[in-house]
Coordinates of C-alpha atoms in Angstrom, one line a residue:
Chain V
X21 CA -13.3 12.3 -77.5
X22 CA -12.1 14.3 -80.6
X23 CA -14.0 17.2 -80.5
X24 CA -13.7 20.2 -82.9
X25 CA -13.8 23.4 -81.5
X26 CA -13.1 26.9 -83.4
X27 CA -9.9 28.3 -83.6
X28 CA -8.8 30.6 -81.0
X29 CA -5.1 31.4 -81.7
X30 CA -5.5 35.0 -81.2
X31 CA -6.9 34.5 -77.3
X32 CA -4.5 36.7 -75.3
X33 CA -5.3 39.7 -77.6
X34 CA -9.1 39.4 -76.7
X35 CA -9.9 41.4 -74.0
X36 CA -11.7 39.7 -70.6
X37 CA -9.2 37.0 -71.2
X38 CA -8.0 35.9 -67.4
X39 CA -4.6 34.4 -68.2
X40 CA -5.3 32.5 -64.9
X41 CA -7.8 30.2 -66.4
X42 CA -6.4 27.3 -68.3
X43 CA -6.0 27.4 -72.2
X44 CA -7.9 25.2 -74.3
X45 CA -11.3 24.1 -75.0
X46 CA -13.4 25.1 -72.6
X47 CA -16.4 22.5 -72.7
X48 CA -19.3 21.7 -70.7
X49 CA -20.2 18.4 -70.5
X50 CA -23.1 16.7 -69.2
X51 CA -22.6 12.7 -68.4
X52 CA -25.9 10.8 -68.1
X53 CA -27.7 14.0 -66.1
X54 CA -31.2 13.1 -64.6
X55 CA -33.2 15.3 -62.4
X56 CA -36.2 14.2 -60.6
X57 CA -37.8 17.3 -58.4
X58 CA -39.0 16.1 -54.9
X59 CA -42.2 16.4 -55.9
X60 CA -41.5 13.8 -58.3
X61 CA -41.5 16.0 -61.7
X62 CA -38.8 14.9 -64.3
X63 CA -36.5 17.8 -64.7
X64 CA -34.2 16.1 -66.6
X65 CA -33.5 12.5 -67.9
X66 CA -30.5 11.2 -69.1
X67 CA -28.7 13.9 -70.9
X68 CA -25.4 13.3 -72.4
X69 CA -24.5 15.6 -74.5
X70 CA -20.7 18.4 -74.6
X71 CA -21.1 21.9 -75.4
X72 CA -18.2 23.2 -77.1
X73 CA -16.3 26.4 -76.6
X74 CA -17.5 29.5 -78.5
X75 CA -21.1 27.3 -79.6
X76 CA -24.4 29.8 -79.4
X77 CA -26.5 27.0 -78.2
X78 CA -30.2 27.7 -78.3
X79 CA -32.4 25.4 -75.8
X80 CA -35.9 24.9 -77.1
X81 CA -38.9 23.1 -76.1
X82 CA -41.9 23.7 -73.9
X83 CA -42.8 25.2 -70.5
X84 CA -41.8 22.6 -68.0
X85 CA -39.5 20.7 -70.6
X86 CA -36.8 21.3 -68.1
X87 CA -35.2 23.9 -70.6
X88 CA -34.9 26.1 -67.1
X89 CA -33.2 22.9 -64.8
X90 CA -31.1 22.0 -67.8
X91 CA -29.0 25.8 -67.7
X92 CA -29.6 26.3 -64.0
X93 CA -27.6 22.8 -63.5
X94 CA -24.7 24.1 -64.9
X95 CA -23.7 26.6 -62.7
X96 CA -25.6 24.1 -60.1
X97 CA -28.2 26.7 -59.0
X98 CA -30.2 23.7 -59.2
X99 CA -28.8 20.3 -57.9
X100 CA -28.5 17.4 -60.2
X101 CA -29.9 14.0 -59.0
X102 CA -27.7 11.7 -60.7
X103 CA -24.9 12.1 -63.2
X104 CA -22.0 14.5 -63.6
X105 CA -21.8 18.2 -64.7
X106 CA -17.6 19.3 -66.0
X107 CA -17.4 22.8 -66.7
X108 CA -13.5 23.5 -68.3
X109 CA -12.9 20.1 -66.5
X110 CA -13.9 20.6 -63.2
X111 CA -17.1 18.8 -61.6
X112 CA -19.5 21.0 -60.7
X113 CA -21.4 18.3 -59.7
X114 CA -18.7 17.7 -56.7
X115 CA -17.4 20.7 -56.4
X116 CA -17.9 22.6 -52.9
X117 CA -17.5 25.8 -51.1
X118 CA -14.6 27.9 -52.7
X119 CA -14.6 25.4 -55.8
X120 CA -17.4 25.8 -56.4
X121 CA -17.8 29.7 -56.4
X122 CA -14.5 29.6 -58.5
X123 CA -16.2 27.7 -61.0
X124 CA -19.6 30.1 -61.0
X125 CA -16.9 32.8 -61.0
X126 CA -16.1 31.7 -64.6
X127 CA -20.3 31.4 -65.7
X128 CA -21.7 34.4 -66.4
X129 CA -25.7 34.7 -65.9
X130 CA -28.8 36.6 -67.2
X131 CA -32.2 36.2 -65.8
X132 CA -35.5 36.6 -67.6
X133 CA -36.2 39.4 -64.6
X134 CA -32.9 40.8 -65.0
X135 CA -32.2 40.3 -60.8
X136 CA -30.0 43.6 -60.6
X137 CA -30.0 45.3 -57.8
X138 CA -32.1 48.3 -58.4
X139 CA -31.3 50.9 -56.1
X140 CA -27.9 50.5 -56.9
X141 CA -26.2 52.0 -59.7
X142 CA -25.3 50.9 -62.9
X143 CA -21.9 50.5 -61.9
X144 CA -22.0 49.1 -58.9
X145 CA -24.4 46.6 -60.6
X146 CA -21.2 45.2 -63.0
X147 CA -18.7 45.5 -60.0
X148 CA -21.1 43.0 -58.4
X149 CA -19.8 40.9 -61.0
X150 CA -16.4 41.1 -59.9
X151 CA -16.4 39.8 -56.4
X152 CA -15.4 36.5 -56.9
X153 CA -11.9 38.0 -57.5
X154 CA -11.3 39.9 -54.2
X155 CA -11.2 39.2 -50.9
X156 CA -14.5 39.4 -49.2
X157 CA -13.2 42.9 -46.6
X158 CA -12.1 44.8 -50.0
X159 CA -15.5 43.9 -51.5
X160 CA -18.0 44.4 -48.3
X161 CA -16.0 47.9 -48.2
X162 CA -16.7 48.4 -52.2
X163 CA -12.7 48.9 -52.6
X164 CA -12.2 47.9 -56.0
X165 CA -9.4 48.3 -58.2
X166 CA -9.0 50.9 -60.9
X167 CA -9.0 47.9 -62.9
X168 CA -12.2 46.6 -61.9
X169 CA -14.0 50.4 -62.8
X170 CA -12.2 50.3 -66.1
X171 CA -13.5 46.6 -66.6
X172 CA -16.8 47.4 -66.1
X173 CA -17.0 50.9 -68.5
X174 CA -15.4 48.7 -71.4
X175 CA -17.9 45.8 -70.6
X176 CA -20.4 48.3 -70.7
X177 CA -19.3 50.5 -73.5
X178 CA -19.8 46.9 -75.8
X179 CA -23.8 46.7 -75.0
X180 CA -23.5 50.4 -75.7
X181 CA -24.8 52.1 -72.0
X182 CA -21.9 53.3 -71.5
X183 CA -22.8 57.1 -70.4
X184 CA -25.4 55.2 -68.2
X185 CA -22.9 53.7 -65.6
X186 CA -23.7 56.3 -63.0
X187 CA -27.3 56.4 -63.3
X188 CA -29.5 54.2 -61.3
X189 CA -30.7 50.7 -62.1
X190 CA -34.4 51.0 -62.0
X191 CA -34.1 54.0 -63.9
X192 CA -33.3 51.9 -67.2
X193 CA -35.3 50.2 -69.3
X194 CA -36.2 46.5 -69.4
X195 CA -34.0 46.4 -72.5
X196 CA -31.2 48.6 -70.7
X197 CA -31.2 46.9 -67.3
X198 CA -30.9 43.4 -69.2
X199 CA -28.2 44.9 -71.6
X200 CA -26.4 46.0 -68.0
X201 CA -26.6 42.6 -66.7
X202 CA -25.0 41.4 -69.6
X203 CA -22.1 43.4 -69.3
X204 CA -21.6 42.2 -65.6
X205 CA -21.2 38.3 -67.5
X206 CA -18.6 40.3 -69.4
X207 CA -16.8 42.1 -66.3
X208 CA -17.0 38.5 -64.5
X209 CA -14.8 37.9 -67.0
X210 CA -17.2 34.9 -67.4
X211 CA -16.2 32.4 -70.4
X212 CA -19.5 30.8 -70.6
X213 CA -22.4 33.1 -70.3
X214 CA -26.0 31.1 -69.7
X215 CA -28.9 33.2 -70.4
X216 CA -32.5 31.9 -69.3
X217 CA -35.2 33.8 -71.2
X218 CA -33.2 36.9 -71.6
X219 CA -35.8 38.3 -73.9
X220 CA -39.1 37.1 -72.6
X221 CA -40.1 40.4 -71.1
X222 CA -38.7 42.7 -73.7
X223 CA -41.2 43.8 -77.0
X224 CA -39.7 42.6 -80.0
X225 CA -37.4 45.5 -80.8
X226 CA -35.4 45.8 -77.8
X227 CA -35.7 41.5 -78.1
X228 CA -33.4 42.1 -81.2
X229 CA -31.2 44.2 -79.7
X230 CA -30.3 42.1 -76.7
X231 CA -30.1 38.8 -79.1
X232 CA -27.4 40.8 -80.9
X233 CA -25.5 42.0 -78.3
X234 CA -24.9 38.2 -77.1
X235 CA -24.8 37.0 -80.5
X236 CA -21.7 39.5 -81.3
X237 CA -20.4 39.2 -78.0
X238 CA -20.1 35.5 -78.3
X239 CA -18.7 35.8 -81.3
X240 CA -15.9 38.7 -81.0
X241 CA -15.1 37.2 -77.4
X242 CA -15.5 33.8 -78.2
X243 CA -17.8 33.0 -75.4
X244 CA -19.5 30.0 -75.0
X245 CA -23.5 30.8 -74.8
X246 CA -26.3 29.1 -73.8
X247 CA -29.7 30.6 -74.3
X248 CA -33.3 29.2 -73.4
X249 CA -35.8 30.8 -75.9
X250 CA -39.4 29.8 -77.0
X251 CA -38.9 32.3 -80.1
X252 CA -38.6 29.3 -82.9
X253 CA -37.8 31.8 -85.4
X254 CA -35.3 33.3 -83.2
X255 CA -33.4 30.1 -82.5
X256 CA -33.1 29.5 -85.9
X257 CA -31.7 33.1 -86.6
X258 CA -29.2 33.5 -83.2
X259 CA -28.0 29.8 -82.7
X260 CA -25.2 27.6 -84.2
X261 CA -27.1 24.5 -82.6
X262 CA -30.3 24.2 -81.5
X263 CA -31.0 21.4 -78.3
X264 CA -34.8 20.8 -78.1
X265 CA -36.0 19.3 -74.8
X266 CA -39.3 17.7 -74.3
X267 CA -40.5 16.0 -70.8
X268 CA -37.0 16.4 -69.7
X269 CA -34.8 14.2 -72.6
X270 CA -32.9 15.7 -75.8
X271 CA -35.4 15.0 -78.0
X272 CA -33.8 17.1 -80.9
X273 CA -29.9 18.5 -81.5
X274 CA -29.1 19.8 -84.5
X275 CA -27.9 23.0 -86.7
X276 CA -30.2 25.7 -87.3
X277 CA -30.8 24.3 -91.1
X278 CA -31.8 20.9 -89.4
X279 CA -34.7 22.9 -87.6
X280 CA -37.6 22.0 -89.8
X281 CA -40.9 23.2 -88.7
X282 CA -41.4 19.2 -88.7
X283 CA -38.4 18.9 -86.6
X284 CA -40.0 21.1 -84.2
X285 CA -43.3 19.9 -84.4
X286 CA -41.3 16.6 -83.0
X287 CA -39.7 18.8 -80.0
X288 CA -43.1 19.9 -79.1
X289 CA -45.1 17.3 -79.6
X290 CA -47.5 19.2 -81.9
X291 CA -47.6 21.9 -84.7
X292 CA -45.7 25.2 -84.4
X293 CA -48.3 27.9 -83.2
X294 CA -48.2 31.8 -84.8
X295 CA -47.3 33.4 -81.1
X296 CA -44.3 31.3 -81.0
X297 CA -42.8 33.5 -83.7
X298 CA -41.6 36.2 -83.0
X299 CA -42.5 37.5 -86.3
X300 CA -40.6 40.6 -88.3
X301 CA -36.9 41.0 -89.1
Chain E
X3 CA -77.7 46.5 -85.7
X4 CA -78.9 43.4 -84.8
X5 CA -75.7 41.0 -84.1
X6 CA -75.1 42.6 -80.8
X7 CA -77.9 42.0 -79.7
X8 CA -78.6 38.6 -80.6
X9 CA -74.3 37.5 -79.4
X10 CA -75.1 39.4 -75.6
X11 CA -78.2 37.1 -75.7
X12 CA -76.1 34.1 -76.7
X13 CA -74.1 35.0 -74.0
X14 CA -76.4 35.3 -71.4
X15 CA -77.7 31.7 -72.5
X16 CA -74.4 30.3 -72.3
X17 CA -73.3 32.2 -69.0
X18 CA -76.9 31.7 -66.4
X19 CA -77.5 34.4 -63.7
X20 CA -74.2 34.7 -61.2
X21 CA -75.7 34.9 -57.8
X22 CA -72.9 36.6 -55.5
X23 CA -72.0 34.3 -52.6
X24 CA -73.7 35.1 -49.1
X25 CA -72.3 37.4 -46.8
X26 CA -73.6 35.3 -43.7
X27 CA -69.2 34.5 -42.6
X28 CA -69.1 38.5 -42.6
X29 CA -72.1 39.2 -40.5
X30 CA -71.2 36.2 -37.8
X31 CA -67.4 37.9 -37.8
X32 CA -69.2 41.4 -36.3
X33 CA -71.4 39.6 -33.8
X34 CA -68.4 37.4 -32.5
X35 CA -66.5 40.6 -32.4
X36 CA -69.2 42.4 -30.6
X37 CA -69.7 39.7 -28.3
X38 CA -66.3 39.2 -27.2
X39 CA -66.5 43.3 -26.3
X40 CA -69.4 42.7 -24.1
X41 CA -68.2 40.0 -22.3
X42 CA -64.7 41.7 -21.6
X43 CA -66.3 44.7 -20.9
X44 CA -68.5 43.2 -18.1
X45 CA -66.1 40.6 -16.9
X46 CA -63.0 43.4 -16.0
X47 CA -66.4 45.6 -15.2
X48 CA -64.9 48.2 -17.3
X49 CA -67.9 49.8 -18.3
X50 CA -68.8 53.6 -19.8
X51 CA -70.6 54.4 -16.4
X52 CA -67.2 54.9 -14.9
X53 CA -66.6 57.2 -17.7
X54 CA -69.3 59.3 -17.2
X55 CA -68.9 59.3 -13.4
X56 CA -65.1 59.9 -13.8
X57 CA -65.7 62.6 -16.8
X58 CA -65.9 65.8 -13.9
X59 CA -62.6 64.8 -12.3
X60 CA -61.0 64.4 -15.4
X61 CA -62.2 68.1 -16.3
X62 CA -60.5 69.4 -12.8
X63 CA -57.5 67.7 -13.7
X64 CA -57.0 69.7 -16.6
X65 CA -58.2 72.7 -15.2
X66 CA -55.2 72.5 -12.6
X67 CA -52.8 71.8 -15.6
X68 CA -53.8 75.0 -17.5
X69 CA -51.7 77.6 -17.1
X70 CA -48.9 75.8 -17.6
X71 CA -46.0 76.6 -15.3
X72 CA -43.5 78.0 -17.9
X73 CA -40.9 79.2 -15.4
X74 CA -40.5 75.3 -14.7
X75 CA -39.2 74.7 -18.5
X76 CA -35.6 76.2 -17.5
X77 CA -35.4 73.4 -14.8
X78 CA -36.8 70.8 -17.1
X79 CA -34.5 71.4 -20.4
X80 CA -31.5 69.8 -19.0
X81 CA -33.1 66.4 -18.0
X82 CA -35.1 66.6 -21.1
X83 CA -32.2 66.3 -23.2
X84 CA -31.2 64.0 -21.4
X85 CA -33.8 61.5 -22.3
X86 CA -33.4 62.8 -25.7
X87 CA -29.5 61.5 -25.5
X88 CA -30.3 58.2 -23.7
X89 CA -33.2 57.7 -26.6
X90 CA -30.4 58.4 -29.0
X91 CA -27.7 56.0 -27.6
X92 CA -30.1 53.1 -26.8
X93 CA -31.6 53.0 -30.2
X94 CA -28.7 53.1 -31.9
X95 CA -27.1 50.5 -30.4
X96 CA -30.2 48.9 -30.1
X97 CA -29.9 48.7 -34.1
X98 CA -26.8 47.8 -34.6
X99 CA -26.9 44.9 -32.2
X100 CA -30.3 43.9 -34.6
X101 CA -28.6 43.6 -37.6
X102 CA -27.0 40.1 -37.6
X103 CA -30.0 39.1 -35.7
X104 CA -32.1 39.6 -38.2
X105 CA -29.3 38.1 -40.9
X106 CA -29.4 35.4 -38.6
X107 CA -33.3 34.7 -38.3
X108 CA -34.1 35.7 -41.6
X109 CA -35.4 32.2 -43.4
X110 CA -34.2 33.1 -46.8
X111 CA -30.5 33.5 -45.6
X112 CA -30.8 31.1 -42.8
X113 CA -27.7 28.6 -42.3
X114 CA -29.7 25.8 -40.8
X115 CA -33.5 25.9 -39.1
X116 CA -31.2 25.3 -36.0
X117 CA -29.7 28.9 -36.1
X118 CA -32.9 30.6 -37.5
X119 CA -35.3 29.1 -34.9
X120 CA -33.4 29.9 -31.9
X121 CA -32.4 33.5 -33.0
X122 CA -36.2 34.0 -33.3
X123 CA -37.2 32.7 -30.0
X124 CA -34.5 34.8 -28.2
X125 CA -35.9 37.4 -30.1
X126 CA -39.6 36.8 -29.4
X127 CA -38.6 36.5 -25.3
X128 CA -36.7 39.4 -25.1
X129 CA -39.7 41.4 -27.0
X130 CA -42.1 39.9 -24.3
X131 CA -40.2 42.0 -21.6
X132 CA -41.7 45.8 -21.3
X133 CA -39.2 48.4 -21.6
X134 CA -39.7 49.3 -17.6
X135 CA -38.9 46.1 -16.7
X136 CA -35.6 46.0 -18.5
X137 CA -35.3 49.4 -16.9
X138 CA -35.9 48.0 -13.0
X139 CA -33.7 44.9 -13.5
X140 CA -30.9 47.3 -15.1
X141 CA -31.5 49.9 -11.9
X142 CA -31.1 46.8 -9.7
X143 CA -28.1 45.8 -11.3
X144 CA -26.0 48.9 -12.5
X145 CA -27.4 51.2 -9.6
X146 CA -29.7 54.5 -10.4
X147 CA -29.2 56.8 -13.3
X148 CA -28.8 57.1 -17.0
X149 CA -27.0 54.1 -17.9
X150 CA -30.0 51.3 -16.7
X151 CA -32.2 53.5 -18.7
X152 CA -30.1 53.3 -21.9
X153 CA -29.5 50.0 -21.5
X154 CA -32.9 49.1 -20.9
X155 CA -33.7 51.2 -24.4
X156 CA -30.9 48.9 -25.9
X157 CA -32.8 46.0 -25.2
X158 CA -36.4 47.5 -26.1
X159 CA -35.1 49.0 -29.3
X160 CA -33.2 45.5 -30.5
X161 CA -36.2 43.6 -30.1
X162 CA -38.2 46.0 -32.1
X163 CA -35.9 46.3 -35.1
X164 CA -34.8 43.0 -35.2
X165 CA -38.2 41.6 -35.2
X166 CA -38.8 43.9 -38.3
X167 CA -36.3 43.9 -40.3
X168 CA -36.4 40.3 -40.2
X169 CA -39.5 40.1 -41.9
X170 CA -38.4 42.9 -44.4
X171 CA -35.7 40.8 -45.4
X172 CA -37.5 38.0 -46.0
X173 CA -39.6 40.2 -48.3
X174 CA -37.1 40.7 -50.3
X175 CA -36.6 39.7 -54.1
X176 CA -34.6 36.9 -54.7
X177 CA -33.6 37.8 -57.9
X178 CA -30.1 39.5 -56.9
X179 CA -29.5 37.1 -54.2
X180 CA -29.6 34.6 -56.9
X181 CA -27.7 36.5 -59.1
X182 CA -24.8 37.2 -56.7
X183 CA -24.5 33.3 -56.0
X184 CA -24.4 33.1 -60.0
X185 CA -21.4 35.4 -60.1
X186 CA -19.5 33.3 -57.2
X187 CA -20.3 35.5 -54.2
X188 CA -19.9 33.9 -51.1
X189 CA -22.2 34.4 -48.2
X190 CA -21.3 37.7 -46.9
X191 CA -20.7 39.0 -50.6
X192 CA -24.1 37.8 -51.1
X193 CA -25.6 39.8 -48.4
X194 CA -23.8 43.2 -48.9
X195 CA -24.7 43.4 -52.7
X196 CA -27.9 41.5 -52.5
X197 CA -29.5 41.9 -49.0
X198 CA -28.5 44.9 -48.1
X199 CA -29.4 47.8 -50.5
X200 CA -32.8 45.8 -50.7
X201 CA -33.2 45.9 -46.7
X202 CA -31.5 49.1 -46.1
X203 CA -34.1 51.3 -46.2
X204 CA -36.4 49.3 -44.6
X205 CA -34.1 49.0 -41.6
X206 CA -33.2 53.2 -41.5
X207 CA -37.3 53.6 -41.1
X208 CA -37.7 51.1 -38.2
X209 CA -34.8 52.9 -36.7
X210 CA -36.4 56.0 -37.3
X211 CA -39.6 54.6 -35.7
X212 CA -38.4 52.9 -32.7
X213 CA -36.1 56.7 -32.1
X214 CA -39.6 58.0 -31.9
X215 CA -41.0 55.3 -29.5
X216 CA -37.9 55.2 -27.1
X217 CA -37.7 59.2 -26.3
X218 CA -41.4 58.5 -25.1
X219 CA -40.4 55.2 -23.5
X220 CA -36.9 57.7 -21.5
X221 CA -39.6 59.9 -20.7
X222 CA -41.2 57.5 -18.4
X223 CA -38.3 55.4 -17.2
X224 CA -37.0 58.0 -14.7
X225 CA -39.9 56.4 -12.9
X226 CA -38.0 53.6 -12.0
X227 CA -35.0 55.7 -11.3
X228 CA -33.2 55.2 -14.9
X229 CA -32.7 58.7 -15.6
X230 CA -34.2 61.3 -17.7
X231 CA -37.1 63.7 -17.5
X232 CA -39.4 60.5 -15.9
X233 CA -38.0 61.6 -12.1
X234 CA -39.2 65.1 -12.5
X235 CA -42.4 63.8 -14.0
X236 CA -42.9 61.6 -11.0
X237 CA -42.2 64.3 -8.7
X238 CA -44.8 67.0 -10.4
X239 CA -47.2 64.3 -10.1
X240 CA -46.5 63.4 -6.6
X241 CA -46.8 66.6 -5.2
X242 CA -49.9 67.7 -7.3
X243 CA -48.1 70.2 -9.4
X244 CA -49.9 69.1 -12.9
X245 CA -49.2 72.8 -14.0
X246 CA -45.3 71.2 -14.0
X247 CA -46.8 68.1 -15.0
X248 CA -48.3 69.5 -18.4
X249 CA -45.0 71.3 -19.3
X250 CA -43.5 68.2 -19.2
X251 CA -45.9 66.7 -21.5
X252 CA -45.8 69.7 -23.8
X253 CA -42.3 69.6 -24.1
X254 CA -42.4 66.0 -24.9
X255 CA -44.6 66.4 -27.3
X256 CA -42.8 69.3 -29.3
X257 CA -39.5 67.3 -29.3
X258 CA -41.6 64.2 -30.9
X259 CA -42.9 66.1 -33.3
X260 CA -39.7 67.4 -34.6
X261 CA -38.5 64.0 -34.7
X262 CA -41.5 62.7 -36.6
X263 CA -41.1 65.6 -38.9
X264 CA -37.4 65.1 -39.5
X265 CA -37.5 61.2 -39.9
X266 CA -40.5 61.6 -42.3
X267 CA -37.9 64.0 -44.5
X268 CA -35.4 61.4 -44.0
X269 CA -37.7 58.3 -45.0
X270 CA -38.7 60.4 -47.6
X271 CA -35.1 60.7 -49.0
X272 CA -34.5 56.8 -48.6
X273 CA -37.1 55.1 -50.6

């Protein structure tokens, strides 16, 4: 499959760059992914569809579209039923044990709810990030490299919370905590960082501020990113393709320009309603 | 002036009267309660009568305890401290036995059912033997004195803080766990960053707690011989002495109370 994908002759000057991980495109592909829930609910139906490396891929569509299974399958924190899931080449789908944490190892994650651990700090927050690299004594004893601590300021210092790394978690706010879990994607090293409502319980300022972090971070650090939104005008703005899911199938997949209102009233199934703009600038 | 009104009329035609549901479930829940008092009461013939007939022995009783015997403090402070020791050993290897107990029967972490639900129904038979029954096997076994008394508060103090902290962890938010597994943790990663700053307090205030319970529990398992202030307890009481008896007591009850006070600072501290 010839596949263009940007132009990344400068990678071992960017930083986060683990020269252990293969050089090359780093895709995702899915190959004729269904999900049916046991309760019989569609989560997905026959996707087929490759993410390229350095694409900021914006998943639209409804509640219950399966916008949710679709990025939790790829770092398989939701089983697929049938199909196959390649992440840099390797099946997730198959993978197990150790394989399969090496692959995660290389996905970084954010969660609508943030899930950091909030009576630890900051910093211990990112480390948390970095476990997959040590063995589990050094980590259960919290013995990590200089390295590591350095790691983590820098990955924090780039969603600017720098001076907040010794401070406790629950101390932030929502926009800070979810800025702090995105710089333990960026200490994981992580070259594919999947984000599932980052911004759906933020008010529209701090919204922008977390869209732009991942926006520049994919961009400077070339990392693939996958974001599920229900903000149409924000997809439009943040993404370079837009995949709109309804009842579970790629109904749309296109460029931001191709994202008509009409296009989405298609993904949707009916007109675009005022709250799902975000609305200023 | 008039719209309001005319819309809270509107309303009121679109929304008829809201009668609140009956309270009869309520009312039957007392008089099956009371009930079920009555007919304990008279089946065990446990009755107030022998509370008012027993009322002017109990007021002799305490009579003999007052004064105190203070001089009997000196002789008491060793053993005291002893059960103070024992209550501090048993408990806290009590806990540290609970913890991969609890990992182990918690549902959210749980390897298989076939781990979690026999972890739990160890747990639940070992929590259906009183503390001075573990005591008299443990005197049977390892002879009298201190030891069958700690170990007995081992036991008692495992079951306890197992059982709880279990069900703290299972309380927990998912959120980091699933965020750990995100980042490629495995298991035991996952339950040092995830689990256990989440549980961790939790589990220091049922340690705390249980401390409290077991240097009352040492206080009364020198009656079986396992050591502690519990044999001189036995004695005062056998002979008649309840001005030694009430010393006891009193001293027990200043030592709990500096516990209590200093595991509420700590609690405090943790949370």
């Amino acid at each position: 499959m010839a596949v263009l994908f940007p132009i990344t002759d400068n990678a071992e000057n960017l930083p986060f760059r683990n020269p252990l991980q293969k050089v090359g495109p780093f895709m995702i592909e899915f190959d004729k992914v269904s999900k049916v829930y046991p309760n019989g609910t569609v989560g997905l139906r026959n996707i087929n569809l490759t993410i390229n490396e350095g694409e900021l891929v914006v998943i639209v569509g409804l509640s219950g579209a399966g916008k949710s299974t679709f990025l939790r399958s790829i770092n398989r924190l939701t089983d697929i039923s049938t199909g196959e899931i390649r992440v840099n080449g390797n099946s997730v789908t198959h993978a197990s044990g150790s394989q399969l944490r090496h692959i995660r190892r290389d996905i970084g994650m954010i969660f609508q709810s943030f899930n950091l651990i909030k009576r630890s700090t900051v910093m211990r927050n990112v480390l948390s990030g970095r476990v997959g690299y040590h063995s589990t004594l050094r980590t259960m004893l919290g013995w990590f490299p200089k390295e590591d601590v350095d790691l983590s300021l820098d990955a924090l210092q780039r969603v600017n919370i720098r001076e907040k790394a010794y401070i406790r978690a629950d101390q932030l706010s929502g926009g800070q905590q979810q800025r702090v879990s995105i710089a333990r994607a960026l200490a994981q090293e992580a070259r594919v960082i999947l984000a599932d409502e980052p911004v759906a319980s933020l008010d529209p300022l701090t919204t922008r501020q977390v869209m732009d972090d991942l926006k520049r971070i994919n961009r400077d650090m070339n990392i693939t990113t996958v974001i599920n939104l229900h903000f149409i005008d924000l997809a439009r703005e943040y993404a370079t393709r837009i995949i709109g899911l309804r009842a579970g199938e790629v109904v749309f997949d296109g460029t931001p320009a191709e994202a008509t209102d009409e296009a989405f009233a298609e993904i949707y199934g009916r007109p675009v309603l005022q709250d799902e703009l975000l609305g200023g600038a | 002036m008039k719209t309001p009104v005319s819309t809270s009329a509107t309303l009121k035609a679109a929304a008829p009267d809201l009668i609140p549901p009956r309270k009869y479930k309520q009312y039957a829940g007392w008089l099956v309660l009371i009930a079920v008092l009555i007919a304990c009461s008279i089946r065990t013939e446990v009755t107030p009568y022998q509370l008012i007939t027993g009322l002017p022995q109990m007021g002799s009783l305490l009579r003999e305890m007052f004064p105190p015997d203070w001089s009997y403090l000196s002789t008491i402070w060793g053993p005291m401290m002893e059960t103070v020791q024992i209550a501090i050993l048993g408990t806290t290897l009590g806990g540290l036995l609970a913890i991969p107990v609890a990992l182990l029967c918690a549902s959210n972490l749980a390897i298989s059912r076939y781990v979690s639900l026999p972890a739990r129904m160890i747990l639940n038979l070992i929590r259906t033997i009183p503390d001075l029954l573990f005591a008299a096997i443990f005197v049977a076994v390892f002879g009298i004195g201190p030891f069958a008394g700690m170990l007995a508060l081992v036991f008692f103090s495992f079951g306890i803080i197992a059982k709880l902290t279990f069900e703290a962890i299972e309380a927990i938010d998912p959120g980091p766990l699933e965020a750990m597994t995100a980042v490629g943790a495995n298991r035991m990663q996952l339950i040092m960053f995830g689990v256990v700053p989440q549980a961790l307090p939790y589990f220091m205030s049922y340690l705390l707690y249980t401390f409290e319970v077991n240097v009352r529990a040492a206080a009364v398992l020198g009656l079986v011989g396992a050591g502690g202030i519990g044999l001189l307890l036995d004695r005062a009481l056998g002979l008649f002495r309840y001005d030694r008896a009430s010393v006891i007591i009193l001293l027990t009850l200043v030592i709990v109370l500096v516990i209590d006070y200093g595991s509420t600072i700590i609690r405090r501290k943790l949370l």
